[in-house]
Amino acid sequence: MLSILRKARLKDKEMRILMLGLDNAGKTTIVKKIMDEDVHSVSPTLGFIIKTIEYEGYKLNIWDVGGQKTLRTYWKNYFEKTDTLIWVVDSTDRQRIDDCRRELKGLLQEEARTRTTLGAGLELDSITTHKWAIMACSAMTGLNLEEGLRWVIQDARDRLFLF
């Protein structure tokens, strides 16, 4: 269903571009330059700014999101319906390259819980009326999906069939 919606949107030739990076990396300056606006009067982006431009037959909706530390925790909220992420780096800011790398990796890394923390958070130990299991899996890579199905079938077989 999602691929159908994406294809329908691509027929309209519309794209959502998310522009992220540390504060003062140059995100807003890049957007202003693309929009042919004055780049000499740039102030920090508090929150986000959306600019739309027609480029080579495409309608580009560029989301310029502030890079201050206080705003970074909200970055993942902007990912929905995003077609492209542009990560902006100020290559002259040598002191913050480690911060930049950490933020990018943290942004792209899935926040998977361990079995222990997941089980504790869901209070699974208190469920004694049903059999349960925690199995790490990935819908994207297929990791452990077959194993999970095998567990489901085995559990159902044990409960439903006598032989």
Coordinates of C-alpha atoms in Angstrom, one line a residue:
M1 CA 0.0 0.0 0.0
L2 CA 2.8 2.4 0.9
S3 CA 4.6 1.7 -2.3
I4 CA 1.4 2.5 -4.3
L5 CA 1.0 5.8 -2.5
R6 CA 4.7 6.7 -3.1
K7 CA 4.4 5.9 -6.8
A8 CA 1.2 8.0 -7.0
R9 CA 3.0 10.9 -5.4
L10 CA 6.0 10.5 -7.7
K11 CA 3.7 10.8 -10.6
D12 CA 2.9 14.2 -9.3
K13 CA 6.7 14.7 -9.2
E14 CA 6.7 15.9 -5.6
M15 CA 9.4 15.2 -3.1
R16 CA 9.9 15.9 0.6
I17 CA 13.5 16.7 1.5
L18 CA 14.6 16.8 5.1
M19 CA 17.7 18.9 5.8
L20 CA 19.5 18.2 9.1
G21 CA 22.8 18.9 10.7
L22 CA 24.4 20.6 13.7
D23 CA 23.6 24.2 14.4
N24 CA 25.5 26.7 12.2
A25 CA 26.3 23.9 9.7
G26 CA 24.8 26.0 6.9
K27 CA 21.4 24.4 6.3
T28 CA 19.5 27.6 6.1
T29 CA 22.2 29.3 4.0
I30 CA 22.0 26.4 1.5
V31 CA 18.2 26.7 1.3
K32 CA 18.3 30.5 0.9
K33 CA 20.9 30.1 -1.9
I34 CA 18.7 27.6 -3.7
M35 CA 15.7 29.9 -3.3
D36 CA 17.8 32.8 -4.6
E37 CA 17.4 34.7 -1.3
D38 CA 19.8 36.9 0.6
V39 CA 22.4 34.7 2.3
H40 CA 23.9 37.5 4.3
S41 CA 21.1 37.7 6.8
V42 CA 20.8 34.3 8.2
S43 CA 19.7 33.7 11.8
P44 CA 19.5 30.4 13.7
T45 CA 16.4 28.3 12.8
L46 CA 14.2 27.8 15.8
G47 CA 12.0 24.9 14.9
F48 CA 11.7 24.4 11.2
I49 CA 11.1 26.3 7.9
I50 CA 9.5 24.8 4.8
K51 CA 10.5 26.1 1.4
T52 CA 9.1 24.8 -1.9
I53 CA 10.9 25.1 -5.2
E54 CA 10.3 23.7 -8.7
Y55 CA 13.5 22.1 -10.0
E56 CA 13.9 20.1 -13.2
G57 CA 10.2 19.4 -13.3
Y58 CA 10.0 18.3 -9.6
K59 CA 8.3 20.1 -6.8
L60 CA 10.7 20.0 -3.9
N61 CA 9.4 20.6 -0.4
I62 CA 12.6 21.3 1.6
W63 CA 12.3 21.1 5.4
D64 CA 15.1 23.0 7.1
V65 CA 15.1 21.9 10.7
G66 CA 17.1 23.7 13.4
G67 CA 20.3 22.0 14.7
Q68 CA 20.5 23.2 18.3
K69 CA 21.0 20.5 20.9
T70 CA 17.6 21.3 22.4
L71 CA 15.9 20.5 19.0
R72 CA 17.9 17.3 18.1
T73 CA 15.6 15.0 20.1
Y74 CA 12.8 16.0 17.8
W75 CA 14.6 15.3 14.5
K76 CA 13.1 11.8 14.2
N77 CA 9.6 13.3 14.3
Y78 CA 10.3 14.8 10.8
F79 CA 11.2 11.5 9.1
E80 CA 7.6 10.5 8.3
K81 CA 6.9 10.9 4.5
T82 CA 10.5 12.1 3.9
D83 CA 11.9 11.0 0.6
T84 CA 15.5 12.2 1.1
L85 CA 17.7 13.2 4.0
I86 CA 20.4 15.8 3.4
W87 CA 22.9 15.8 6.2
V88 CA 24.8 19.1 6.2
V89 CA 28.3 19.3 7.7
D90 CA 30.5 22.4 8.2
S91 CA 33.8 20.9 7.1
T92 CA 35.7 23.8 8.7
D93 CA 34.3 23.1 12.1
R94 CA 36.9 20.5 13.2
Q95 CA 36.0 20.7 16.9
R96 CA 32.5 19.4 16.3
I97 CA 33.2 16.6 13.7
D98 CA 32.8 14.0 16.5
D99 CA 29.5 15.5 17.6
C100 CA 28.4 15.6 14.0
R101 CA 29.3 11.9 13.4
R102 CA 27.6 10.9 16.7
E103 CA 24.4 12.7 15.9
L104 CA 24.2 11.3 12.4
K105 CA 24.8 7.7 13.6
G106 CA 22.3 8.1 16.4
L107 CA 19.7 9.5 14.0
L108 CA 20.1 6.6 11.6
Q109 CA 20.4 3.8 14.2
E110 CA 17.3 2.0 15.3
E111 CA 16.7 2.2 19.0
A112 CA 16.1 -1.5 19.7
R113 CA 15.5 -2.6 23.3
T114 CA 17.2 -5.6 24.8
R115 CA 15.1 -8.6 25.7
T116 CA 15.4 -7.8 29.4
T117 CA 14.4 -4.2 29.2
L118 CA 11.6 -5.0 26.7
G119 CA 10.2 -7.8 28.9
A120 CA 10.4 -5.6 32.0
G121 CA 8.8 -2.7 30.3
L122 CA 5.9 -4.9 29.2
E123 CA 5.8 -6.7 32.6
L124 CA 5.8 -10.0 30.7
D125 CA 6.8 -11.9 33.9
S126 CA 3.4 -11.2 35.3
I127 CA 1.7 -13.0 32.4
T128 CA 1.3 -16.6 33.6
T129 CA -1.9 -17.5 31.7
H130 CA -0.2 -17.5 28.2
K131 CA 3.0 -18.7 26.8
W132 CA 5.2 -15.9 25.4
A133 CA 8.7 -15.3 24.0
I134 CA 10.8 -12.3 22.9
M135 CA 12.7 -12.7 19.7
A136 CA 14.8 -10.1 18.0
C137 CA 13.7 -9.7 14.4
S138 CA 13.8 -7.3 11.5
A139 CA 11.1 -6.7 8.9
M140 CA 13.7 -5.0 6.7
T141 CA 16.3 -7.7 6.7
G142 CA 14.1 -10.7 7.5
L143 CA 16.3 -11.6 10.5
N144 CA 14.6 -14.2 12.7
L145 CA 11.2 -13.9 10.9
E146 CA 11.1 -17.6 10.0
E147 CA 12.2 -18.6 13.5
G148 CA 9.4 -16.4 14.9
L149 CA 6.8 -18.1 12.7
R150 CA 8.2 -21.6 13.7
W151 CA 7.8 -20.6 17.4
V152 CA 4.2 -19.5 16.8
I153 CA 3.3 -22.7 14.9
Q154 CA 5.0 -24.9 17.6
D155 CA 3.1 -23.1 20.4
A156 CA -0.2 -23.4 18.6
R157 CA 0.4 -27.0 17.7
D158 CA 1.3 -27.8 21.4
R159 CA -2.0 -26.2 22.6
L160 CA -4.4 -27.3 19.9
F161 CA -3.4 -30.7 18.8
L162 CA -3.0 -33.8 20.9
F163 CA -0.7 -35.8 18.6

